[in-house]
Structure formats: structure tokens, C-alpha cells
Coordinates of C-alpha atoms in Angstrom, one line a residue:
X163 CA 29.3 25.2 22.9
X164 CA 25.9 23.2 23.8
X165 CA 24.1 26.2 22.6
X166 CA 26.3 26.2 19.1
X167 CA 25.5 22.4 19.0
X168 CA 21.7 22.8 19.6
X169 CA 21.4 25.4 16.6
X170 CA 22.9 23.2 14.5
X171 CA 20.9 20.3 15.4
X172 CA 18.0 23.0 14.7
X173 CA 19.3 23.5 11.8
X174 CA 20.2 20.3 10.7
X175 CA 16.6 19.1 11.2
X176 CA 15.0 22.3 9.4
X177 CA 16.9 21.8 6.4
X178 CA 16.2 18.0 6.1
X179 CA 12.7 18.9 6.3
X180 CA 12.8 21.5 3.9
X181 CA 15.0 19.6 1.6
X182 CA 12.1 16.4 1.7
X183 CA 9.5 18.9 1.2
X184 CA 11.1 20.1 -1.9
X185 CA 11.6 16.6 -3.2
X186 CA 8.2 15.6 -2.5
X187 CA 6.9 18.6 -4.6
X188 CA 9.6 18.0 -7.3
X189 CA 8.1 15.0 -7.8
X190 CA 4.8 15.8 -7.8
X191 CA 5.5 18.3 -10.7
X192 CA 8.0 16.1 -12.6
X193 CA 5.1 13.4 -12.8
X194 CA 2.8 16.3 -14.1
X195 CA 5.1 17.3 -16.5
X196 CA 5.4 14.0 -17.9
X197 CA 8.6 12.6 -16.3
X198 CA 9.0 8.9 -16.3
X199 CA 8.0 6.5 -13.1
X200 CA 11.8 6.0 -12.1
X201 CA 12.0 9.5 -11.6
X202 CA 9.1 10.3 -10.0
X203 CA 9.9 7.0 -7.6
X204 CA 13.6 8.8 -6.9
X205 CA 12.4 11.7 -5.8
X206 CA 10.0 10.5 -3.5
X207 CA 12.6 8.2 -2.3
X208 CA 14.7 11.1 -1.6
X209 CA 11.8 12.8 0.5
X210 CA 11.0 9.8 2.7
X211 CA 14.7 9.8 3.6
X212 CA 15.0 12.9 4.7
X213 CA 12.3 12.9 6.6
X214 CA 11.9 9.8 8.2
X215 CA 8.9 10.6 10.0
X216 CA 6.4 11.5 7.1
X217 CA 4.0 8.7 6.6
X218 CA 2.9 10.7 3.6
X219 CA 6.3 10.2 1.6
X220 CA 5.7 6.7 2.2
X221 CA 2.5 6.2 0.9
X222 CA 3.1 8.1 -2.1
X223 CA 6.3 6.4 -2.6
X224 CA 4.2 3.3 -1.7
X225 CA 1.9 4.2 -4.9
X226 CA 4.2 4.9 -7.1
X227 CA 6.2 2.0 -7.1
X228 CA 3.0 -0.1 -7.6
X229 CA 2.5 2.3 -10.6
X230 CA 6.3 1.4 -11.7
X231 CA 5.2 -2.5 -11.1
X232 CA 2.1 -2.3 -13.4
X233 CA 4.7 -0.3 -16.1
X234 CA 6.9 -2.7 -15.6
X235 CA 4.8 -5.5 -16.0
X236 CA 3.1 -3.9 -19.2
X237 CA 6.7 -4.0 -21.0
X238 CA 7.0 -6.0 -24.1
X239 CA 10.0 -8.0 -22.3
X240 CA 8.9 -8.2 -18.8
X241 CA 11.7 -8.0 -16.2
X242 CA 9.9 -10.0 -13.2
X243 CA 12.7 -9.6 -10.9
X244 CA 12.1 -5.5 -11.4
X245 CA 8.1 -6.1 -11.3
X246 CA 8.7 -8.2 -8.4
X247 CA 10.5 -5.2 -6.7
X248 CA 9.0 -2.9 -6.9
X249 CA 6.1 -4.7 -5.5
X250 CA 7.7 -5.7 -2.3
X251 CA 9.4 -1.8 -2.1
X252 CA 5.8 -0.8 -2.9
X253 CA 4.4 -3.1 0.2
X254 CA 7.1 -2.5 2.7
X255 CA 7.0 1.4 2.3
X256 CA 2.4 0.9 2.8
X257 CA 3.8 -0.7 6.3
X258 CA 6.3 1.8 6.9
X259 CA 3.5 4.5 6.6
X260 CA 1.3 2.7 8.6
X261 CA 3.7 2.0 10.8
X262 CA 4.5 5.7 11.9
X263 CA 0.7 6.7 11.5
X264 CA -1.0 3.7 12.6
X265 CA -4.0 5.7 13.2
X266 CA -4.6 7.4 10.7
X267 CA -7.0 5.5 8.2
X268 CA -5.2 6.8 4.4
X269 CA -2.6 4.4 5.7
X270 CA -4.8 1.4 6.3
X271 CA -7.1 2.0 3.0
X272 CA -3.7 2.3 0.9
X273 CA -2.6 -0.5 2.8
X274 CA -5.4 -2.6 1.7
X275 CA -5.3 -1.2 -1.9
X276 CA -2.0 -2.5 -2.3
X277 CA -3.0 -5.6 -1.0
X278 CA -5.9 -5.7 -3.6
X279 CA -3.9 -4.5 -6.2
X280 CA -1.5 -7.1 -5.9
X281 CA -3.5 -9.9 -4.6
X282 CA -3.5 -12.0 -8.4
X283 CA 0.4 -12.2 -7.9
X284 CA 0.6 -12.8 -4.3
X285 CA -0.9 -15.7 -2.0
X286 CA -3.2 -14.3 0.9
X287 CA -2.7 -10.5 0.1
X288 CA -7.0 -11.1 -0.6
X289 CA -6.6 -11.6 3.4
X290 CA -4.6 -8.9 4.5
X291 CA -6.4 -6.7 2.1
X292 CA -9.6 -7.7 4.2
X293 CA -7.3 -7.3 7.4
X294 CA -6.6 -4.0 6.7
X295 CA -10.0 -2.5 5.2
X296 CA -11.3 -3.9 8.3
X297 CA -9.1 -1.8 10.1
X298 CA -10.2 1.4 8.1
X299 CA -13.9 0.4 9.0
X300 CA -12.8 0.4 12.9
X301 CA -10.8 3.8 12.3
X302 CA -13.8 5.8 10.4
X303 CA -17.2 3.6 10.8
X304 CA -19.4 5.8 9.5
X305 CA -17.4 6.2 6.1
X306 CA -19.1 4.6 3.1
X307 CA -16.2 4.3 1.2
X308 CA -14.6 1.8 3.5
X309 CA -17.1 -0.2 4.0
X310 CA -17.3 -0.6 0.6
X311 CA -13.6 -1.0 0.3
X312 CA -14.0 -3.8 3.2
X313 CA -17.1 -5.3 0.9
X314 CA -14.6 -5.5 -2.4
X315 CA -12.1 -7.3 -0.5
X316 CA -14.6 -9.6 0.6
X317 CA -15.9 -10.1 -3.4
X318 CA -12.4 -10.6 -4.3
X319 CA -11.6 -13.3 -2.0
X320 CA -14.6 -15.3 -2.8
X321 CA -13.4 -14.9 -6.4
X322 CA -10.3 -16.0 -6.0
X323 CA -12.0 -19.6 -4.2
X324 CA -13.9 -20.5 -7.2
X325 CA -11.4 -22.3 -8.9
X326 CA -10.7 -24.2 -5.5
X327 CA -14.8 -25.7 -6.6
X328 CA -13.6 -27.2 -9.4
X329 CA -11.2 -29.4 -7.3
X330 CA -11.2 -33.5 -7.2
X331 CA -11.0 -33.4 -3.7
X332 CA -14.1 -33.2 -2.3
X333 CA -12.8 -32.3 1.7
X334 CA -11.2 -29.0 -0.6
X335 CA -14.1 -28.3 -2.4
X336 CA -16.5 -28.8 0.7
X337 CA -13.9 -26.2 2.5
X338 CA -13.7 -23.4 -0.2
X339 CA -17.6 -23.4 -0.5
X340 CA -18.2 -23.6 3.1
X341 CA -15.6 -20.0 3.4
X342 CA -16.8 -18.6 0.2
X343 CA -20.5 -18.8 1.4
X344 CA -19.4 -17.0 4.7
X345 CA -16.9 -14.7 2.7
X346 CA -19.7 -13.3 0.7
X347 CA -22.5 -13.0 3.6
X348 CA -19.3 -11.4 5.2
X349 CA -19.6 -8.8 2.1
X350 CA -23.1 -8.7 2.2
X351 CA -23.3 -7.0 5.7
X352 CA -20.0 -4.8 5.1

């Protein structure tokens, strides 16, 4: 009996893997053939929950709800509660890949790219976005790409304190210069 109920475990567990595998590919070709977003977000849905282990599925799922968010958004009548969505599913699924992989630096670098991405909708993601290439830079230190990554974050928050300099309060304005100045030597030396 515990023999019958250990094969089917076996099984069980070599089917669901197979079975997410497939998904994941399906999607990956429906998206080449054209398919729509939704689709391609289904199927990699399907293959993250059948295997719940992949941090793959996640990230890819990850990117192409941020995909569907941008579509979304790009919509002659814009449905922000679907935008808004898929942008949280898009962020907690970067977490869940990181999450199961948390060293492995893809995770981090998409984890800060969707931070990035969505930084000019959310408050602080500029932060976490730094958080997180900084994490990449710690992970692979002698990749060029993520220091660069790290350096764009940095450019992107001192961006987004300029308008913070055009303030009537002066304590504000003396605080946003006094980060931004350190935000870009900070990007300077990334």
C-alpha cells in the first residue's frame, strides 16, 4: 500500500511538472503566434500553479502582467481598476519569484524593473527599485549591467525630487535638494 501510495505521489508530482512545463511553453508560442496578453497571462498562470516551486513562471508571469498593465492603460477607455491589477499581480508574483530564489539575481533585477517600471504610478517604488538593484550589485558585483541598473534607479529618483524644488516650503525644498545631491553622487559612483 505505502509503495502504491509513493508512486502515485511520484506520479502526481511528475505530471504537475510536465503539465507546467507545457503551459509555460504554450505560452511562449501563443505570444509568438500573436495571441492576445490575457492569454498569454492564463497560461503562465496555469504553469506557476502547477508548479509552485518555479521562480521562472513567476517572473515571466510577473512581466507579462506589467505588459497587460501598459495594454491596459494604452486603451482608449482605460479601466484603472484592471491597470491597477494587474500591476499589484505583476508585483506580488516579482516577490514570489524572489521569494523562492532569493539568490538568484534575474529575480532581484526584474524585481527592480518592475519597480522602475511602475515607479510614476506608485509612491516609493523609485526606492525599492534602488533596494533591489542594490541587491543585484551585491549578488553579481562585477556585472556592468547592474550597476548600471542600480545607477538608473538612482537618476530616476532624483527625477522624481525636482518638483519637490519648486515647493513654498523652504525646510521641503532644503530636504529634497539635500537627498537629490546625495541621490545623484550615489549614481555617480554606481
Amino acid at each position: 500500500v505505502l509503495v502504491l501510495v509513493g508512486t502515485l505521489l511520484l506520479f502526481f508530482a511528475t505530471f504537475s511538472r510536465y503539465a507546467s512545463a507545457s503551459a509555460f511553453e504554450d505560452a511562449g508560442m501563443q505570444r509568438a503566434d500573436g495571441a492576445s496578453l490575457v492569454k498569454t497571462v492564463e497560461r503562465l498562470d496555469l504553469a506557476a500553479a502547477l508548479d509552485k516551486t518555479n521562480d521562472v513562471y513567476y517572473r515571466s508571469l510577473s512581466s507579462a502582467l506589467l505588459l497587460l498593465a501598459e495594454e491596459l492603460s494604452q486603451q482608449a477607455s482605460v479601466d484603472t481598476d484592471a491597470v491597477s491589477d494587474s500591476i499589484s499581480a505583476s508585483l506580488d508574483y516579482a516577490n514570489r519569484a524572489m521569494e523562492l530564489s532569493s539568490q538568484q539575481v534575474l529575480n532581484w533585477s526584474h524585481l527592480g524593473r518592475v519597480y522602475t517600471d511602475i515607479a510614476s504610478v506608485t509612491a516609493d517604488a523609485d526606492l525599492a527599485a534602488i533596494s533591489a538593484y542594490k541587491e543585484t550589485v551585491r549578488l553579481a558585483p562585477n556585472h556592468p549591467r547592474y550597476h548600471a541598473l542600480l545607477g538608473q534607479a538612482y537618476l530616476l529618483r532624483a527625477n522624481r525630487l525636482i518638483p519637490f524644488l519648486q515647493s513654498e516650503d523652504e525646510e521641503l525644498v532644503r530636504e529634497s535638494e539635500a537627498e537629490r545631491t546625495s541621490v545623484l553622487a550615489s549614481a555617480a559612483s554606481s
